[in-house]
Short mmCIF file of C-alpha atoms and ligand atoms in Angstrom, two decimals:
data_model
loop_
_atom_site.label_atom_id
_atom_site.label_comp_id
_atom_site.label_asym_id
_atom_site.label_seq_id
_atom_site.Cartn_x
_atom_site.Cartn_y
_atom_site.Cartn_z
CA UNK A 1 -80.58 6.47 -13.30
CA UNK A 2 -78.72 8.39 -16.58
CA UNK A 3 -78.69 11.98 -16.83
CA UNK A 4 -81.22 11.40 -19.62
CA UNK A 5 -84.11 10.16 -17.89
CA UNK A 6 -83.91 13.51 -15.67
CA UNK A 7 -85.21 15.67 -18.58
CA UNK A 8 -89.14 15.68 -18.81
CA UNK A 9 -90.89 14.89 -21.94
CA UNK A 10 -93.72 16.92 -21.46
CA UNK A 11 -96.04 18.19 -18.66
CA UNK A 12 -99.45 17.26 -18.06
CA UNK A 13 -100.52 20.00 -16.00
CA UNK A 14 -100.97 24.07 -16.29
CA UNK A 15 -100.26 26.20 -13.19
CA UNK A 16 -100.37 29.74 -13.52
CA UNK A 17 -99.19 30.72 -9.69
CA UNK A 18 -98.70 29.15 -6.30
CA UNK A 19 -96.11 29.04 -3.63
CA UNK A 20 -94.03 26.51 -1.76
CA UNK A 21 -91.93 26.18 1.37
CA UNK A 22 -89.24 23.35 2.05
CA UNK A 23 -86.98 23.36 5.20
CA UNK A 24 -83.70 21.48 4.24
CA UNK A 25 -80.60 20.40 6.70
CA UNK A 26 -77.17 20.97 6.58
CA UNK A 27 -74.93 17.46 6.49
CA UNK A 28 -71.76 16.76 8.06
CA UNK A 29 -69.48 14.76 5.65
CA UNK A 30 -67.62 11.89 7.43
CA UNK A 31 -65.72 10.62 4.17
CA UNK A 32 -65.08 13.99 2.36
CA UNK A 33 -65.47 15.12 -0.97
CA UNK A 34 -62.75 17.35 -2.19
CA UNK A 35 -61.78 17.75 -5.89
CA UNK A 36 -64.09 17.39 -8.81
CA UNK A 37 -64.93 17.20 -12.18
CA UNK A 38 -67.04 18.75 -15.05
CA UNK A 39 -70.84 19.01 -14.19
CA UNK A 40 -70.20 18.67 -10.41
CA UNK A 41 -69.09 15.16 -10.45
CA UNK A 42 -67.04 14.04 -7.79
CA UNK A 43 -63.35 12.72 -8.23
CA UNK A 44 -64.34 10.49 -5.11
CA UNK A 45 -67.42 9.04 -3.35
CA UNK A 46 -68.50 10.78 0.01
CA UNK A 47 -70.82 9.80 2.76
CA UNK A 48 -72.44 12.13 5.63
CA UNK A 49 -74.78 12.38 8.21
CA UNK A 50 -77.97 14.29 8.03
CA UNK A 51 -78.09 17.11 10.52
CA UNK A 52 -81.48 17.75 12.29
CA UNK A 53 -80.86 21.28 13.59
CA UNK A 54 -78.95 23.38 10.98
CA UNK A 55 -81.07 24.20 8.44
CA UNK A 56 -82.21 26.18 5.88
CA UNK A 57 -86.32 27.18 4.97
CA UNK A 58 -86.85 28.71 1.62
CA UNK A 59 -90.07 29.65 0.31
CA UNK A 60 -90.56 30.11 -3.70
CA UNK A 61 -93.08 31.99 -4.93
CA UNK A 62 -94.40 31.45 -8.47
CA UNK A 63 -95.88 32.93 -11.10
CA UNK A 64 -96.45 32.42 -15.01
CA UNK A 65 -94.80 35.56 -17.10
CA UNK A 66 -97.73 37.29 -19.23
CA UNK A 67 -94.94 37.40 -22.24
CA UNK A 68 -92.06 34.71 -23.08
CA UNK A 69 -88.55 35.74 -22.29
CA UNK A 70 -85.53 34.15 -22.46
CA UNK A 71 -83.84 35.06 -18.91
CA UNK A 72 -83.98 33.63 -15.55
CA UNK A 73 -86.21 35.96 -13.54
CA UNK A 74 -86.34 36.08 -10.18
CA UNK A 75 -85.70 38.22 -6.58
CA UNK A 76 -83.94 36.58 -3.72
CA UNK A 77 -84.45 37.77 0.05
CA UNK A 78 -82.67 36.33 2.78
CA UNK A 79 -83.78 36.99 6.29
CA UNK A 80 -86.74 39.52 5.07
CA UNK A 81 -84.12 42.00 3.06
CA UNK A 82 -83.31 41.52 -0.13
CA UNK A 83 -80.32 40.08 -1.50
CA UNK A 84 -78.93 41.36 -4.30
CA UNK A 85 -75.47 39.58 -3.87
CA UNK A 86 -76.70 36.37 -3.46
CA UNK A 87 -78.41 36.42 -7.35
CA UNK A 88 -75.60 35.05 -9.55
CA UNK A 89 -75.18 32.15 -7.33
CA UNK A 90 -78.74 31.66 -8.01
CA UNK A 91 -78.62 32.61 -11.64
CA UNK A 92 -75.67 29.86 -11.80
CA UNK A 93 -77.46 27.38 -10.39
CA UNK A 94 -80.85 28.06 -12.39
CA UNK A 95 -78.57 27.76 -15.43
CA UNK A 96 -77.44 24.41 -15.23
CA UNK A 97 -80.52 23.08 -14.15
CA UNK A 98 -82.66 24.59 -17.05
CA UNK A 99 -82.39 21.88 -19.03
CA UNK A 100 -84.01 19.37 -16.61
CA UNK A 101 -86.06 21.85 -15.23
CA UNK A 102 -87.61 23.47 -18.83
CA UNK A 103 -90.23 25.64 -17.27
CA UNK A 104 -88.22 27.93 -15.40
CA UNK A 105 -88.03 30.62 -17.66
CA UNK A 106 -91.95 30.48 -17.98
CA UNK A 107 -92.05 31.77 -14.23
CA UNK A 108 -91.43 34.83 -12.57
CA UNK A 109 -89.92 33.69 -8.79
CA UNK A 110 -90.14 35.09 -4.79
CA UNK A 111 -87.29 33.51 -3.53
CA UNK A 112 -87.53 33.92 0.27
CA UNK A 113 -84.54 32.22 2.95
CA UNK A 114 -82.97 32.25 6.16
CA UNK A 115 -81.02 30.15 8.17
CA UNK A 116 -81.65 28.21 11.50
CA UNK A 117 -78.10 28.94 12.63
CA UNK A 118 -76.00 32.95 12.22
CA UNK A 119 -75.23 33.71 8.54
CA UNK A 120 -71.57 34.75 9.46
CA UNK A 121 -70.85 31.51 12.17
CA UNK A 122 -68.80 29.62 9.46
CA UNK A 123 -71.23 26.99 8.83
CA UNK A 124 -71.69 26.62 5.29
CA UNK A 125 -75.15 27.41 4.23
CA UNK A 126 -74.54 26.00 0.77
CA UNK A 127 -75.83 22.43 1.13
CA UNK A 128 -78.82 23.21 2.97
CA UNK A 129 -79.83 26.18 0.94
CA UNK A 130 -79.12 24.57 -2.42
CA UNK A 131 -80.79 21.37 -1.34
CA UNK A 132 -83.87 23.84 -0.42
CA UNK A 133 -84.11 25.74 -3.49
CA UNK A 134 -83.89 22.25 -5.51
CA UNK A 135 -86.76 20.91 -3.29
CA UNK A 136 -88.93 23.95 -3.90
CA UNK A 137 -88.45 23.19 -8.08
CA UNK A 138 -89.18 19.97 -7.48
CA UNK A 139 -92.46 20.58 -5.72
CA UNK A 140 -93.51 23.30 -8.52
CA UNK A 141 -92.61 20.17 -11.38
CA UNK A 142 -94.43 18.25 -9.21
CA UNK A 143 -97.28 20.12 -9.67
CA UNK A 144 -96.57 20.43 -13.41
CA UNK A 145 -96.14 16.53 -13.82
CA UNK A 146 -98.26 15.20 -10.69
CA UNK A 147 -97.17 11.36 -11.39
CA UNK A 148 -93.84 11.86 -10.73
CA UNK A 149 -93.50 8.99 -7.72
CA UNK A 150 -91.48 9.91 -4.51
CA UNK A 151 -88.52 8.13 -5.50
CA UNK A 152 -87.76 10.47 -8.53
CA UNK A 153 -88.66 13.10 -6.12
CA UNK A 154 -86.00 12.85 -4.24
CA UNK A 155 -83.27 11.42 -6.63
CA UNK A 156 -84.02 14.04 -8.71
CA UNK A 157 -83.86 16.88 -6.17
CA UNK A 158 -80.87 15.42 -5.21
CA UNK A 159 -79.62 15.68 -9.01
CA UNK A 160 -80.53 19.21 -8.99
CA UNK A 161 -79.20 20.24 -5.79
CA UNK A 162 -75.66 18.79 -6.92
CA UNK A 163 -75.40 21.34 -9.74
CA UNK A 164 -75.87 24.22 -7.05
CA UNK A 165 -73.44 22.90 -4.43
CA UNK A 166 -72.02 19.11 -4.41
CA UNK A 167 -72.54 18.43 -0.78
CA UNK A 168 -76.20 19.78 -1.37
CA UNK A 169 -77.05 16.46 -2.70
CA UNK A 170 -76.63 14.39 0.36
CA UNK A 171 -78.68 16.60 2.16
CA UNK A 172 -82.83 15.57 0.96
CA UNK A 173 -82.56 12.18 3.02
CA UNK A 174 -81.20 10.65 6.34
CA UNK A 175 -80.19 9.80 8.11
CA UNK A 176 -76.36 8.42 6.39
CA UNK A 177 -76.00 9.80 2.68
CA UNK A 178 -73.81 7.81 0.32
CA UNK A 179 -73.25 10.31 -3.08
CA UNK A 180 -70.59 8.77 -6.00
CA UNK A 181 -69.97 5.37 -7.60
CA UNK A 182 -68.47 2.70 -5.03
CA UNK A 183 -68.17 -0.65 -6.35
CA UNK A 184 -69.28 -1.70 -2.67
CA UNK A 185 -72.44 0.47 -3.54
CA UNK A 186 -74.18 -1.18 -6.38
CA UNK A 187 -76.61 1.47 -7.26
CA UNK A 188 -74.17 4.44 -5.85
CA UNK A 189 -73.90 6.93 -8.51
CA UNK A 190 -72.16 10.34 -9.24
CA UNK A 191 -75.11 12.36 -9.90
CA UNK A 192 -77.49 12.43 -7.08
CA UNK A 193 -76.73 11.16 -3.12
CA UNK A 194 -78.81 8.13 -1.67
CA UNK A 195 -79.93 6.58 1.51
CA UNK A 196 -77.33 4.14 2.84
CA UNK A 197 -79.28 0.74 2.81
CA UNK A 198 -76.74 -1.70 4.35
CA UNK A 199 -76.88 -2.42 8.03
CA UNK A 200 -76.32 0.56 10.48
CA UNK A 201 -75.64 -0.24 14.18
CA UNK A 202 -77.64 1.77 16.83
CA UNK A 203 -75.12 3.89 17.87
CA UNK A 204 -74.96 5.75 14.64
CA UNK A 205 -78.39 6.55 14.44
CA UNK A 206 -78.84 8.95 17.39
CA UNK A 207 -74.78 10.38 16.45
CA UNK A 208 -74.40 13.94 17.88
CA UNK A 209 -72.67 16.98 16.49
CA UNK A 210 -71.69 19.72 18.68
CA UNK A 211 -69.82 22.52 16.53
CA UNK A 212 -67.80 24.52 17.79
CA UNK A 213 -67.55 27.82 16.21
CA UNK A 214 -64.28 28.37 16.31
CA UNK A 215 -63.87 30.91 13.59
CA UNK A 216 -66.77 33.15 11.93
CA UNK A 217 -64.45 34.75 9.75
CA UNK A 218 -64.84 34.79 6.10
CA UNK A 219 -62.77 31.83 4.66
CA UNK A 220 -59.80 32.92 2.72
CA UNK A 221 -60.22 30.18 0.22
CA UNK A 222 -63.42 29.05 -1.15
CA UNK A 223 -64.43 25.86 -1.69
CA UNK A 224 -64.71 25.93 -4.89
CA UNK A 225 -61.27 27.21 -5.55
CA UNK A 226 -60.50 24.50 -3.17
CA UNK A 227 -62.19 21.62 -5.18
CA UNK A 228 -60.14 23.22 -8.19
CA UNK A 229 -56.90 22.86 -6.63
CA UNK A 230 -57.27 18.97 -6.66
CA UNK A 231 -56.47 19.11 -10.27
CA UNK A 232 -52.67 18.41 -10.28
CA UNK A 233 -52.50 17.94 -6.65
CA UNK A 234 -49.24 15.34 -6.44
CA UNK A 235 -51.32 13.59 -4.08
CA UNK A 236 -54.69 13.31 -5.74
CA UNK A 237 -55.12 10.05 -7.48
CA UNK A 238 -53.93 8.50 -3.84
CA UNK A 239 -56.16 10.56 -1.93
CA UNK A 240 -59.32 9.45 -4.25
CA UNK A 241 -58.52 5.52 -3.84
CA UNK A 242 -58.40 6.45 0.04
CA UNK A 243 -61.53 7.83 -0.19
CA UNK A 244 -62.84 4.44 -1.55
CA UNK A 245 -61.07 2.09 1.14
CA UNK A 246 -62.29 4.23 3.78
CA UNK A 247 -65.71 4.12 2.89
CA UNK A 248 -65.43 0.53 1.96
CA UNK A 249 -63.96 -0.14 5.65
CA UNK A 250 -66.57 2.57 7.10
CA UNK A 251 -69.48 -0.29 5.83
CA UNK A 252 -67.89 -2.81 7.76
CA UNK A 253 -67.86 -0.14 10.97
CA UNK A 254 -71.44 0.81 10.57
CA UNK A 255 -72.20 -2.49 10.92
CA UNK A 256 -69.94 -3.73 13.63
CA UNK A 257 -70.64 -0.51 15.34
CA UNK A 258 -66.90 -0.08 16.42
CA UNK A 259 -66.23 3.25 17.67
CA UNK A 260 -62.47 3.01 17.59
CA UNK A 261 -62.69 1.82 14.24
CA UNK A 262 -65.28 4.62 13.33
CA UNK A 263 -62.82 7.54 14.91
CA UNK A 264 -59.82 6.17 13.03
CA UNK A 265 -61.58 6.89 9.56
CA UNK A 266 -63.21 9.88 10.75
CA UNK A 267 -60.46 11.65 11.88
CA UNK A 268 -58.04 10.79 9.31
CA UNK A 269 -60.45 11.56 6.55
CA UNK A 270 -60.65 15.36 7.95
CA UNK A 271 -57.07 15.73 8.77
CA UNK A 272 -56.92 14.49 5.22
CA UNK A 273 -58.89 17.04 3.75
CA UNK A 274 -56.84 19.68 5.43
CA UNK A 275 -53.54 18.44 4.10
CA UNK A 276 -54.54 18.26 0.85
CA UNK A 277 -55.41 22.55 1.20
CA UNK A 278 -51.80 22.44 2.98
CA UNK A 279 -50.13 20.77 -0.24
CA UNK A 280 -51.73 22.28 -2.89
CA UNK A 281 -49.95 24.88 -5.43
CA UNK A 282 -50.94 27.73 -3.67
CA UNK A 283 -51.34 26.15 -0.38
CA UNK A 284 -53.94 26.97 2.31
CA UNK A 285 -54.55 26.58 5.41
CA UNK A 286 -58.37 26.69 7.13
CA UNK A 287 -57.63 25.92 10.39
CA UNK A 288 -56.98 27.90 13.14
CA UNK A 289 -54.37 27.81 16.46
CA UNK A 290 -57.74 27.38 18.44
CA UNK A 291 -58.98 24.02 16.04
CA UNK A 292 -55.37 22.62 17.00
CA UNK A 293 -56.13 23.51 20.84
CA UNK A 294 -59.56 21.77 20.38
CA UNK A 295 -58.28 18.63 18.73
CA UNK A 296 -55.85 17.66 21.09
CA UNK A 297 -57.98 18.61 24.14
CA UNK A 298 -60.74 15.66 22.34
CA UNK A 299 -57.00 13.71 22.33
CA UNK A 300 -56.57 14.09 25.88
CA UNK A 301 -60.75 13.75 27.10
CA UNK A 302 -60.72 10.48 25.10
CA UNK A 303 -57.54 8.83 26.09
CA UNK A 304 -57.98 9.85 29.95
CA UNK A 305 -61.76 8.69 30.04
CA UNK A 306 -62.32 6.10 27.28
CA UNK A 307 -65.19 8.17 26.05
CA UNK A 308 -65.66 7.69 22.35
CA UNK A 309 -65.80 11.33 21.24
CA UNK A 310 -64.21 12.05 18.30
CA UNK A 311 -63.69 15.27 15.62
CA UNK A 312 -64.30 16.02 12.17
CA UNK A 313 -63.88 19.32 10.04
CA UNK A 314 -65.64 20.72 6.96
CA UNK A 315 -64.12 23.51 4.69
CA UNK A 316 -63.20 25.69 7.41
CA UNK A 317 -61.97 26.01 11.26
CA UNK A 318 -64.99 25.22 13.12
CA UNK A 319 -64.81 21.56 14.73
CA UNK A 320 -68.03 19.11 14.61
CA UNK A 321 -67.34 17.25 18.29
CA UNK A 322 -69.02 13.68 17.23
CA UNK A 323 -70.62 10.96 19.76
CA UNK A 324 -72.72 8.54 21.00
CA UNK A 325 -76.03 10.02 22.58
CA UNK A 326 -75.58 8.06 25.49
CA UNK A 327 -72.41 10.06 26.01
CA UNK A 328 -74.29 13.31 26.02
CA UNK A 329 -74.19 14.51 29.09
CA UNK A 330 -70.59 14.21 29.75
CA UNK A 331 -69.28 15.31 26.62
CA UNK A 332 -71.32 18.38 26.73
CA UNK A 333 -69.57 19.18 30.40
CA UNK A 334 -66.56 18.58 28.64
CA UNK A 335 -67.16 21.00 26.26
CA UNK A 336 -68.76 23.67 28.46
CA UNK A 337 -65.69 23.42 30.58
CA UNK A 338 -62.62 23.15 28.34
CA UNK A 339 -63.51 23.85 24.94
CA UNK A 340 -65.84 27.27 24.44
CA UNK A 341 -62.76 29.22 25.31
CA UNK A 342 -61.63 28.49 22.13
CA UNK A 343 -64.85 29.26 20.31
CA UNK A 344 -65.59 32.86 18.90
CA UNK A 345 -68.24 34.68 21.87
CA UNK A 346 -67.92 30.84 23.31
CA UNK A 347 -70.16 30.12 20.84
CA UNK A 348 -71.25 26.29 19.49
CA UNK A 349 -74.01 24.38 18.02
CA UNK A 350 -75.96 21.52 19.66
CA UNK A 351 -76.89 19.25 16.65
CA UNK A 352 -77.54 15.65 15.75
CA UNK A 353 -78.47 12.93 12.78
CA UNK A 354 -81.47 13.74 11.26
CA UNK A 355 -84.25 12.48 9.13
CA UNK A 356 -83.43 15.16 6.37
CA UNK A 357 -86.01 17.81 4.50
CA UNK A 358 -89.49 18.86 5.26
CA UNK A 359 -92.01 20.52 3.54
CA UNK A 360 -93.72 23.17 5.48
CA UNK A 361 -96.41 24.53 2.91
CA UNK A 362 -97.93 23.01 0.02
CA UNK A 363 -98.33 24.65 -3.21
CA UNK A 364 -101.96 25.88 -4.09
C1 DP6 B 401 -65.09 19.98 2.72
O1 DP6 B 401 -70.21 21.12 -1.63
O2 DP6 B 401 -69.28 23.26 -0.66
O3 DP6 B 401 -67.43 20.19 3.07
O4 DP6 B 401 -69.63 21.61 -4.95
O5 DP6 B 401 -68.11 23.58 -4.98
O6 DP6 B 401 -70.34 23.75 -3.85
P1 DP6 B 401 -69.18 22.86 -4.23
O7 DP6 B 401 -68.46 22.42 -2.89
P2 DP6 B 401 -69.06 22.04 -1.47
O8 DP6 B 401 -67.81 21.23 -0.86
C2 DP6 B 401 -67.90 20.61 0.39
C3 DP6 B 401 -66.59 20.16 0.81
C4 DP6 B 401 -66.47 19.62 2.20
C5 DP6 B 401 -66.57 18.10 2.23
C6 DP6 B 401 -67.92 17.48 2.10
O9 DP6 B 401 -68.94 18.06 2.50
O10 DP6 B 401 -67.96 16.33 1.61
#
């Protein structure tokens, strides 16, 4: 779909109030997206698992202004108090999707959040909350334009999520979420995330995702900035056309169902994604003595018992432990016995592939 064919034409219906309530996950990127360009388009293609347990619910609340203005209006609470801080990310967000989204300034909004897992754990809250907020605009232009098929439903909420937070977009669906134009990927796009449609091996579809909270500290270097810093990068044009071969080779793994093959691309694509923060002009670094610890301990568990447990990182120090559900039990001893001592209060998330967003109430 173009750009084009996301802007409405006209609406059939009138609604002067209602109210609706999505629950959206959080996704863990196994090919990462890093560096991007105008309009949140991504310099390279990512793909992620869903998440089942890390969420975000959001309720909006709507109601038609008595006069026309021309602003965005709208409150934002987060976990029952209000949040005054969180409003120009909002504002931002509302901005670029006005002109998809035409009726927004005709509403005043309730915007009401919170977070399955702590606010301050280190676990971005951006994809799931975006993703939430762009489901909740979808259901009110639902209501507006009720012949709008589930299809555009979700491609479109996935369009809108994008312009809030890029890995918002792959997080609508599951359970694996392909976002940017692959030739492998016929209808892949830039603008809105998918369901991966070619053959997935059983393993993958029960994948689990223990994160360990290694660090709940505020991160010194925002993603954004981060995404910036790609521009220029001395290694970015190479890092983008390894993006593409390791999703094209992660196609052939998802259908083998080769776990060695898997860990090689998952690992390298987040040790990846940290050297590109550690060469770029200012350099960064995310991690933390205690992700280092944690890596090589997963090094050591996996050569001495053949288990296929492997690591991935996001934007920060925290490390998602991935493996095979069948491999639950023992990884999970493994963790509770060698790795929460590096985790902040021993702290870490039980989570696993997921069927993506939900809506709780309806609008009436
Ligand atoms: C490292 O989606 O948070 O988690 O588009 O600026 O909001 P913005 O960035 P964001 O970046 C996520 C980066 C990542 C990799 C990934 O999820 O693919």
């Amino acid at each position: 779909m173009r750009e084009q064919e996301f802007i409405p034409n006209k609406y059939s219906n009138s609604i002067n109030k209602g109210q609706v309530t999505w629950q959206s996950p959080s996704n863990i990127a196994l090919i990462k997206y890093w560096g991007k360009k105008a309009n949140q388009i991504p310099a390279n293609p990512s793909l992620s698992f869903t998440l089942n347990n890390c969420k975000t619910t959001t309720r909006l609340e709507f109601q038609k202004k008595s006069k026309n203005s021309n602003n965005f209006d709208f409150e934002l609470f987060f976990e029952g108090k209000r949040k005054d801080e969180f409003k120009p990310k909002i504002q931002q967000f509302f901005k670029r999707i006005e002109e998809y989204c035409p009726f927004l300034k005709d509403y005043s909004f309730q915007i009401y959040t919170e977070n399955s897992f702590p606010h301050s754990s280190g676990i971005a809250s951006s994809a799931s909350g975006m993703s939430a907020l762009a489901l909740c605009v979808m259901s009110l232009e639902k209501e507006l334009n009720p012949d709008i098929t589930t299809e555009f439903f979700n491609r479109k909420a996935s369009f809108l999520a994008r312009l809030g937070s890029g890995s918002a977009c792959r997080s609508i669906e599951g359970k694996l979420i392909e976002w940017g134009a692959h030739k492998s990927f016929p209808e892949s796009s830039d603008l809105y995330g998918m369901q991966y449609e070619f053959e997935v091996a059983e393993v993958f579809k029960t994948f689990q995702d223990t994160i360990l909270l290694v660090d709940k500290g505020q991160k010194q270097v925002s993603s954004s900035v981060g995404h910036n810093l790609m521009h220029g990068h001395p290694f970015a044009e190479a890092r983008f056309a390894q993006a593409h071969s390791n999703l094209e080779q992660l196609k052939q793994v998802f259908a083998s169902g080769n776990l060695e093959e898997f860990i090689e691309i998952v690992e390298s694509e987040a040790l990846t994604l940290h050297a590109m923060m550690m060469s770029s002009n200012p350099y960064f670094i995310l991690m933390k003595p205690n992700t280092l610890q944690i890596i090589n301990k997963i090094w050591d568990f996996r050569e001495s018992t053949k288990t296929s447990v492997c690591f991935t990182l996001d934007a920060g120090a925290n490390v998602h432990v991935l493996y095979p559900e069948k491999d639950k039990e023992k990884v999970l001893e493994f963790i509770k016995n060698e790795l929460v001592g590096y985790c902040e209060k021993e702290k870490y998330i039980c989570d696993h592939v997921g069927e993506g967003a939900e809506k709780l109430g309806a609008a009436d």
